[in-house]
Amino acid sequence: MIEVVDLVKQFGNNAALQGISFTIRPGEATGCLGPNGAGKSTTMKILAGLVRPTSGEVRICGHDLLTDPLEVKRRIGYVPETAAMYTGLTAHEYLSLIAELYHLDRTYAADKIRFLLEGFQLTEAADRQIDALSKGMRQKVLISSALLHDPEVLIFDEPLNGLDVNAALTFRRIVEGLVEQGKTVLYCSHILDVVERLCSRVIVLHEGQIVADDQTETLLSTSPKGSLEAVFQDLTRITPEIEWGAALAAGHPNAGSSDSSASDSSAIEARS
């Protein structure tokens, strides 16, 4: 379980998070959405124990993140948007190192590593150095490292980066299986259709605040278009950007100008 209460994070004069609160229960996959700079990755890093909050409370599986960080980290699996890996190690060596850090039984670890490498079709690449692997292969190793110790809570920040269609489908099935096992999953992504299919609940962040937190079906029912994309656009107020994109696609001469007139928008609407 993830419990967040009045979480605040300041970077100088910038309030990245402005007192957000939410709870995610076991057996629940929750999507976290928001435009760039909304506070999504900051939230993920705080939950993973990589960034200290300015104020507020975070509890993972009943353990306070600030007072018992090691116990929290034992219970989470985290896939960051970008990760610094020991690229001089082979894929197998890297996963073995992660297993040692979690003090896993060596026989169990060996079997689990073999299972993960086979599942992600990495067996033939297992003895190649990570810096020689493709971006997609590295991402598979990173996901494997998050699953290796069978954590109770999974935090995914743009986990599909670099994955091909088959690997992405495999990953989505893994997440579905984790939810069936009663794991707590927080899934952050810009790929809205995946979130719509995978997550039963969605939290939308905008300018460091939660602007929506509800069941996915309920949010979809609030939009005339019935899509998460439309809900996202309504909540994060990005209409000017959409109009600018439409103008650019139409070859409008003032598409790149910040002082486009109201008549420009009217022209766009007339063409649509």
mmCIF file of C-alpha atoms in Angstrom:
data_model
loop_
_atom_site.group_PDB
_atom_site.id
_atom_site.type_symbol
_atom_site.label_atom_id
_atom_site.label_comp_id
_atom_site.label_asym_id
_atom_site.label_seq_id
_atom_site.Cartn_x
_atom_site.Cartn_y
_atom_site.Cartn_z
ATOM 1 C CA MET A 1 0.000 0.000 0.000
ATOM 2 C CA ILE A 2 1.091 3.561 -0.735
ATOM 3 C CA GLU A 3 -0.121 6.366 1.540
ATOM 4 C CA VAL A 4 0.741 9.990 0.746
ATOM 5 C CA VAL A 5 -0.435 12.863 2.957
ATOM 6 C CA ASP A 6 0.060 16.583 2.221
ATOM 7 C CA LEU A 7 3.233 15.990 0.225
ATOM 8 C CA VAL A 8 5.144 19.189 -0.590
ATOM 9 C CA LYS A 9 8.382 19.595 -2.525
ATOM 10 C CA GLN A 10 10.088 22.938 -3.060
ATOM 11 C CA PHE A 11 13.036 23.479 -5.404
ATOM 12 C CA GLY A 12 14.111 26.976 -4.405
ATOM 13 C CA ASN A 13 11.138 29.202 -5.139
ATOM 14 C CA ASN A 14 9.500 26.590 -7.332
ATOM 15 C CA ALA A 15 6.782 24.439 -5.730
ATOM 16 C CA ALA A 16 6.997 21.152 -7.617
ATOM 17 C CA LEU A 17 4.349 19.582 -5.343
ATOM 18 C CA GLN A 18 1.773 21.580 -3.421
ATOM 19 C CA GLY A 19 0.364 19.319 -0.732
ATOM 20 C CA ILE A 20 -0.861 16.274 -2.643
ATOM 21 C CA SER A 21 -2.536 13.325 -0.889
ATOM 22 C CA PHE A 22 -3.599 9.894 -2.148
ATOM 23 C CA THR A 23 -3.746 6.231 -1.140
ATOM 24 C CA ILE A 24 -3.193 3.238 -3.426
ATOM 25 C CA ARG A 25 -4.277 -0.122 -2.076
ATOM 26 C CA PRO A 26 -3.030 -3.644 -2.797
ATOM 27 C CA GLY A 27 -4.393 -5.143 -5.993
ATOM 28 C CA GLU A 28 -4.823 -1.730 -7.593
ATOM 29 C CA ALA A 29 -3.049 -0.320 -10.661
ATOM 30 C CA THR A 30 -3.203 3.467 -10.612
ATOM 31 C CA GLY A 31 -2.069 5.650 -13.484
ATOM 32 C CA CYS A 32 -0.350 8.964 -12.840
ATOM 33 C CA LEU A 33 -0.741 11.528 -15.617
ATOM 34 C CA GLY A 34 0.203 15.137 -16.136
ATOM 35 C CA PRO A 35 1.908 17.489 -18.577
ATOM 36 C CA ASN A 36 5.637 18.145 -18.439
ATOM 37 C CA GLY A 37 6.554 19.837 -15.160
ATOM 38 C CA ALA A 38 3.382 18.722 -13.377
ATOM 39 C CA GLY A 39 5.318 16.923 -10.616
ATOM 40 C CA LYS A 40 4.953 13.304 -11.740
ATOM 41 C CA SER A 41 8.609 12.260 -11.734
ATOM 42 C CA THR A 42 9.239 14.244 -8.538
ATOM 43 C CA THR A 43 6.476 12.235 -6.867
ATOM 44 C CA MET A 44 7.950 8.950 -8.120
ATOM 45 C CA LYS A 45 11.443 9.857 -6.917
ATOM 46 C CA ILE A 46 10.143 10.800 -3.481
ATOM 47 C CA LEU A 47 8.238 7.511 -3.180
ATOM 48 C CA ALA A 48 11.363 5.619 -4.214
ATOM 49 C CA GLY A 49 13.413 7.396 -1.546
ATOM 50 C CA LEU A 50 15.635 9.253 -4.025
ATOM 51 C CA VAL A 51 14.395 12.764 -3.235
ATOM 52 C CA ARG A 52 13.515 14.061 0.219
ATOM 53 C CA PRO A 53 10.180 15.900 0.467
ATOM 54 C CA THR A 54 10.003 19.394 1.913
ATOM 55 C CA SER A 55 7.094 18.306 4.085
ATOM 56 C CA GLY A 56 4.343 15.729 4.264
ATOM 57 C CA GLU A 57 4.135 12.011 4.991
ATOM 58 C CA VAL A 58 4.758 8.919 2.882
ATOM 59 C CA ARG A 59 4.089 5.399 4.113
ATOM 60 C CA ILE A 60 4.795 2.255 2.093
ATOM 61 C CA CYS A 61 3.273 -0.964 3.418
ATOM 62 C CA GLY A 62 2.864 0.756 6.781
ATOM 63 C CA HIS A 63 6.473 1.947 7.021
ATOM 64 C CA ASP A 64 7.331 5.641 7.193
ATOM 65 C CA LEU A 65 9.627 6.642 4.352
ATOM 66 C CA LEU A 66 11.556 9.248 6.358
ATOM 67 C CA THR A 67 12.091 7.257 9.544
ATOM 68 C CA ASP A 68 12.434 3.772 8.045
ATOM 69 C CA PRO A 69 13.765 4.223 4.488
ATOM 70 C CA LEU A 70 15.568 0.878 4.196
ATOM 71 C CA GLU A 71 12.445 -1.062 5.121
ATOM 72 C CA VAL A 72 10.510 0.901 2.519
ATOM 73 C CA LYS A 73 13.101 0.222 -0.190
ATOM 74 C CA ARG A 74 12.946 -3.504 0.527
ATOM 75 C CA ARG A 75 9.273 -3.420 -0.391
ATOM 76 C CA ILE A 76 9.360 -1.449 -3.626
ATOM 77 C CA GLY A 77 10.431 -2.117 -7.170
ATOM 78 C CA TYR A 78 11.213 1.065 -9.092
ATOM 79 C CA VAL A 79 11.722 1.660 -12.809
ATOM 80 C CA PRO A 80 12.798 5.297 -13.308
ATOM 81 C CA GLU A 81 12.316 7.328 -16.465
ATOM 82 C CA THR A 82 16.096 7.390 -16.861
ATOM 83 C CA ALA A 83 18.466 5.197 -14.890
ATOM 84 C CA ALA A 84 22.205 5.128 -14.249
ATOM 85 C CA MET A 85 23.221 1.491 -14.617
ATOM 86 C CA TYR A 86 26.582 -0.213 -14.113
ATOM 87 C CA THR A 87 27.121 -0.499 -17.850
ATOM 88 C CA GLY A 88 30.468 -2.296 -17.480
ATOM 89 C CA LEU A 89 28.643 -5.325 -16.080
ATOM 90 C CA THR A 90 26.877 -7.911 -18.166
ATOM 91 C CA ALA A 91 23.100 -8.186 -17.900
ATOM 92 C CA HIS A 92 23.482 -11.344 -15.795
ATOM 93 C CA GLU A 93 26.098 -9.757 -13.537
ATOM 94 C CA TYR A 94 23.942 -6.684 -13.021
ATOM 95 C CA LEU A 95 20.909 -8.727 -11.976
ATOM 96 C CA SER A 96 23.107 -10.867 -9.730
ATOM 97 C CA LEU A 97 24.391 -7.699 -8.046
ATOM 98 C CA ILE A 98 20.823 -6.507 -7.444
ATOM 99 C CA ALA A 99 20.009 -9.903 -5.941
ATOM 100 C CA GLU A 100 22.975 -9.589 -3.568
ATOM 101 C CA LEU A 101 21.923 -6.099 -2.510
ATOM 102 C CA TYR A 102 18.498 -7.480 -1.563
ATOM 103 C CA HIS A 103 20.129 -10.443 0.235
ATOM 104 C CA LEU A 104 18.198 -12.947 -1.850
ATOM 105 C CA ASP A 105 18.892 -16.657 -1.493
ATOM 106 C CA ARG A 106 21.367 -17.515 -4.245
ATOM 107 C CA THR A 107 19.444 -20.505 -5.552
ATOM 108 C CA TYR A 108 16.211 -18.514 -5.645
ATOM 109 C CA ALA A 109 17.998 -15.573 -7.272
ATOM 110 C CA ALA A 110 19.584 -17.740 -9.960
ATOM 111 C CA ASP A 111 16.223 -19.291 -10.845
ATOM 112 C CA LYS A 112 14.464 -15.899 -10.872
ATOM 113 C CA ILE A 113 17.172 -14.299 -13.022
ATOM 114 C CA ARG A 114 16.957 -17.167 -15.510
ATOM 115 C CA PHE A 115 13.165 -16.844 -15.592
ATOM 116 C CA LEU A 116 13.285 -13.078 -16.210
ATOM 117 C CA LEU A 117 15.968 -13.309 -18.885
ATOM 118 C CA GLU A 118 13.989 -15.975 -20.709
ATOM 119 C CA GLY A 119 10.712 -14.078 -20.380
ATOM 120 C CA PHE A 120 12.214 -10.905 -21.853
ATOM 121 C CA GLN A 121 14.120 -12.865 -24.520
ATOM 122 C CA LEU A 122 17.462 -11.760 -23.100
ATOM 123 C CA THR A 123 19.075 -15.176 -22.649
ATOM 124 C CA GLU A 124 21.430 -14.780 -25.612
ATOM 125 C CA ALA A 125 22.385 -11.273 -24.449
ATOM 126 C CA ALA A 126 22.844 -12.208 -20.781
ATOM 127 C CA ASP A 127 26.646 -12.277 -20.987
ATOM 128 C CA ARG A 128 27.002 -9.074 -22.987
ATOM 129 C CA GLN A 129 27.972 -5.846 -21.245
ATOM 130 C CA ILE A 130 25.063 -3.483 -20.686
ATOM 131 C CA ASP A 131 26.762 -0.693 -22.625
ATOM 132 C CA ALA A 132 26.688 -2.979 -25.678
ATOM 133 C CA LEU A 133 22.934 -3.569 -25.427
ATOM 134 C CA SER A 134 20.261 -1.649 -27.282
ATOM 135 C CA LYS A 135 18.064 0.848 -25.435
ATOM 136 C CA GLY A 136 15.196 -1.627 -25.409
ATOM 137 C CA MET A 137 17.361 -4.423 -24.014
ATOM 138 C CA ARG A 138 18.657 -2.137 -21.269
ATOM 139 C CA GLN A 139 15.082 -1.278 -20.369
ATOM 140 C CA LYS A 140 14.250 -4.986 -20.105
ATOM 141 C CA VAL A 141 17.192 -5.473 -17.723
ATOM 142 C CA LEU A 142 16.029 -2.498 -15.667
ATOM 143 C CA ILE A 143 12.467 -3.842 -15.428
ATOM 144 C CA SER A 144 13.854 -7.265 -14.486
ATOM 145 C CA SER A 145 15.869 -5.696 -11.660
ATOM 146 C CA ALA A 146 12.698 -4.101 -10.270
ATOM 147 C CA LEU A 147 10.836 -7.435 -10.308
ATOM 148 C CA LEU A 148 13.682 -9.593 -9.043
ATOM 149 C CA HIS A 149 12.960 -9.403 -5.297
ATOM 150 C CA ASP A 150 9.172 -9.823 -5.696
ATOM 151 C CA PRO A 151 8.294 -6.424 -4.169
ATOM 152 C CA GLU A 152 4.890 -5.586 -2.737
ATOM 153 C CA VAL A 153 4.826 -2.154 -4.402
ATOM 154 C CA LEU A 154 5.824 -1.371 -7.995
ATOM 155 C CA ILE A 155 6.547 2.178 -9.165
ATOM 156 C CA PHE A 156 6.909 2.579 -12.924
ATOM 157 C CA ASP A 157 7.946 5.902 -14.486
ATOM 158 C CA GLU A 158 7.638 5.687 -18.295
ATOM 159 C CA PRO A 159 8.532 1.971 -18.268
ATOM 160 C CA LEU A 160 7.879 1.411 -21.994
ATOM 161 C CA ASN A 161 10.784 3.643 -23.093
ATOM 162 C CA GLY A 162 12.643 1.848 -25.870
ATOM 163 C CA LEU A 163 10.534 -1.320 -25.806
ATOM 164 C CA ASP A 164 9.285 -2.799 -29.062
ATOM 165 C CA VAL A 165 5.665 -3.843 -29.531
ATOM 166 C CA ASN A 166 6.162 -7.425 -28.327
ATOM 167 C CA ALA A 167 8.135 -6.379 -25.250
ATOM 168 C CA ALA A 168 5.561 -3.708 -24.401
ATOM 169 C CA LEU A 169 2.789 -6.296 -24.641
ATOM 170 C CA THR A 170 4.778 -8.648 -22.395
ATOM 171 C CA PHE A 171 5.243 -5.871 -19.871
ATOM 172 C CA ARG A 172 1.541 -5.020 -19.837
ATOM 173 C CA ARG A 173 0.722 -8.666 -19.146
ATOM 174 C CA ILE A 174 3.254 -8.638 -16.314
ATOM 175 C CA VAL A 175 1.526 -5.630 -14.750
ATOM 176 C CA GLU A 176 -1.862 -7.326 -15.063
ATOM 177 C CA GLY A 177 -0.399 -10.383 -13.320
ATOM 178 C CA LEU A 178 1.087 -8.258 -10.540
ATOM 179 C CA VAL A 179 -2.325 -6.710 -9.853
ATOM 180 C CA GLU A 180 -3.931 -10.161 -9.775
ATOM 181 C CA GLN A 181 -1.324 -11.162 -7.164
ATOM 182 C CA GLY A 182 -2.408 -8.244 -4.979
ATOM 183 C CA LYS A 183 0.571 -5.977 -5.659
ATOM 184 C CA THR A 184 0.265 -2.186 -5.482
ATOM 185 C CA VAL A 185 1.148 -0.564 -8.813
ATOM 186 C CA LEU A 186 1.709 3.127 -9.566
ATOM 187 C CA TYR A 187 2.172 3.652 -13.299
ATOM 188 C CA CYS A 188 3.337 6.984 -14.700
ATOM 189 C CA SER A 189 3.202 7.437 -18.470
ATOM 190 C CA HIS A 190 2.475 9.803 -21.340
ATOM 191 C CA ILE A 191 1.008 6.906 -23.351
ATOM 192 C CA LEU A 192 -2.609 7.512 -22.402
ATOM 193 C CA ASP A 193 -4.174 4.594 -24.231
ATOM 194 C CA VAL A 194 -1.977 2.144 -22.286
ATOM 195 C CA VAL A 195 -2.943 3.785 -18.992
ATOM 196 C CA GLU A 196 -6.598 3.686 -20.025
ATOM 197 C CA ARG A 197 -6.448 -0.079 -20.653
ATOM 198 C CA LEU A 198 -4.136 -1.020 -17.799
ATOM 199 C CA CYS A 199 -5.138 1.163 -14.841
ATOM 200 C CA SER A 200 -8.476 0.970 -13.058
ATOM 201 C CA ARG A 201 -7.837 4.357 -11.484
ATOM 202 C CA VAL A 202 -6.144 7.550 -12.658
ATOM 203 C CA ILE A 203 -4.565 10.470 -10.817
ATOM 204 C CA VAL A 204 -3.951 13.623 -12.868
ATOM 205 C CA LEU A 205 -1.360 16.150 -11.704
ATOM 206 C CA HIS A 206 -1.155 19.717 -12.958
ATOM 207 C CA GLU A 207 1.197 22.398 -11.636
ATOM 208 C CA GLY A 208 2.021 20.333 -8.560
ATOM 209 C CA GLN A 209 -1.580 19.666 -7.574
ATOM 210 C CA ILE A 210 -4.000 16.773 -8.048
ATOM 211 C CA VAL A 211 -6.748 17.945 -10.393
ATOM 212 C CA ALA A 212 -8.438 14.530 -10.694
ATOM 213 C CA ASP A 213 -8.373 11.240 -8.792
ATOM 214 C CA ASP A 214 -11.047 8.735 -9.729
ATOM 215 C CA GLN A 215 -11.834 5.402 -11.332
ATOM 216 C CA THR A 216 -10.855 5.367 -14.995
ATOM 217 C CA GLU A 217 -14.401 4.516 -16.107
ATOM 218 C CA THR A 218 -15.801 7.417 -14.107
ATOM 219 C CA LEU A 219 -13.338 9.871 -15.641
ATOM 220 C CA LEU A 220 -14.112 8.599 -19.141
ATOM 221 C CA SER A 221 -17.827 9.080 -18.540
ATOM 222 C CA THR A 222 -17.258 12.790 -17.831
ATOM 223 C CA SER A 223 -15.913 13.422 -21.332
ATOM 224 C CA PRO A 224 -18.215 13.710 -24.369
ATOM 225 C CA LYS A 225 -15.481 12.010 -26.418
ATOM 226 C CA GLY A 226 -15.133 9.212 -23.864
ATOM 227 C CA SER A 227 -11.349 9.136 -24.041
ATOM 228 C CA LEU A 228 -8.647 9.658 -21.441
ATOM 229 C CA GLU A 229 -6.901 11.974 -23.868
ATOM 230 C CA ALA A 230 -9.919 14.308 -23.899
ATOM 231 C CA VAL A 231 -10.174 14.177 -20.101
ATOM 232 C CA PHE A 232 -6.464 15.004 -19.836
ATOM 233 C CA GLN A 233 -6.791 17.967 -22.179
ATOM 234 C CA ASP A 234 -9.783 19.353 -20.288
ATOM 235 C CA LEU A 235 -8.080 19.052 -16.897
ATOM 236 C CA THR A 236 -4.675 20.417 -17.853
ATOM 237 C CA ARG A 237 -5.939 23.277 -20.024
ATOM 238 C CA ILE A 238 -3.618 22.870 -23.000
ATOM 239 C CA THR A 239 -6.057 24.124 -25.651
ATOM 240 C CA PRO A 240 -3.661 26.894 -26.887
ATOM 241 C CA GLU A 241 -0.975 24.285 -27.521
ATOM 242 C CA ILE A 242 -3.437 22.136 -29.472
ATOM 243 C CA GLU A 243 -4.468 25.110 -31.588
ATOM 244 C CA TRP A 244 -0.812 25.989 -32.222
ATOM 245 C CA GLY A 245 -0.160 22.374 -33.280
ATOM 246 C CA ALA A 246 -3.124 22.434 -35.628
ATOM 247 C CA ALA A 247 -1.886 25.694 -37.149
ATOM 248 C CA LEU A 248 1.605 24.297 -37.619
ATOM 249 C CA ALA A 249 0.257 21.158 -39.292
ATOM 250 C CA ALA A 250 -1.846 23.326 -41.608
ATOM 251 C CA GLY A 251 1.182 25.416 -42.560
ATOM 252 C CA HIS A 252 -0.205 28.583 -40.976
ATOM 253 C CA PRO A 253 2.351 31.400 -41.344
ATOM 254 C CA ASN A 254 1.972 32.610 -37.749
ATOM 255 C CA ALA A 255 2.081 29.163 -36.114
ATOM 256 C CA GLY A 256 5.388 29.890 -34.420
ATOM 257 C CA SER A 257 4.459 33.395 -33.282
ATOM 258 C CA SER A 258 3.541 33.997 -29.659
ATOM 259 C CA ASP A 259 1.290 36.933 -30.580
ATOM 260 C CA SER A 260 -0.989 35.144 -33.071
ATOM 261 C CA SER A 261 -4.260 37.026 -33.311
ATOM 262 C CA ALA A 262 -7.713 35.822 -32.403
ATOM 263 C CA SER A 263 -8.495 35.684 -36.116
ATOM 264 C CA ASP A 264 -5.837 32.952 -36.432
ATOM 265 C CA SER A 265 -7.808 30.706 -34.086
ATOM 266 C CA SER A 266 -11.004 31.457 -36.010
ATOM 267 C CA ALA A 267 -9.296 30.452 -39.233
ATOM 268 C CA ILE A 268 -8.181 27.194 -37.668
ATOM 269 C CA GLU A 269 -11.691 26.408 -36.498
ATOM 270 C CA ALA A 270 -13.066 27.237 -39.943
ATOM 271 C CA ARG A 271 -10.723 24.712 -41.556
ATOM 272 C CA SER A 272 -11.492 21.936 -39.039
#
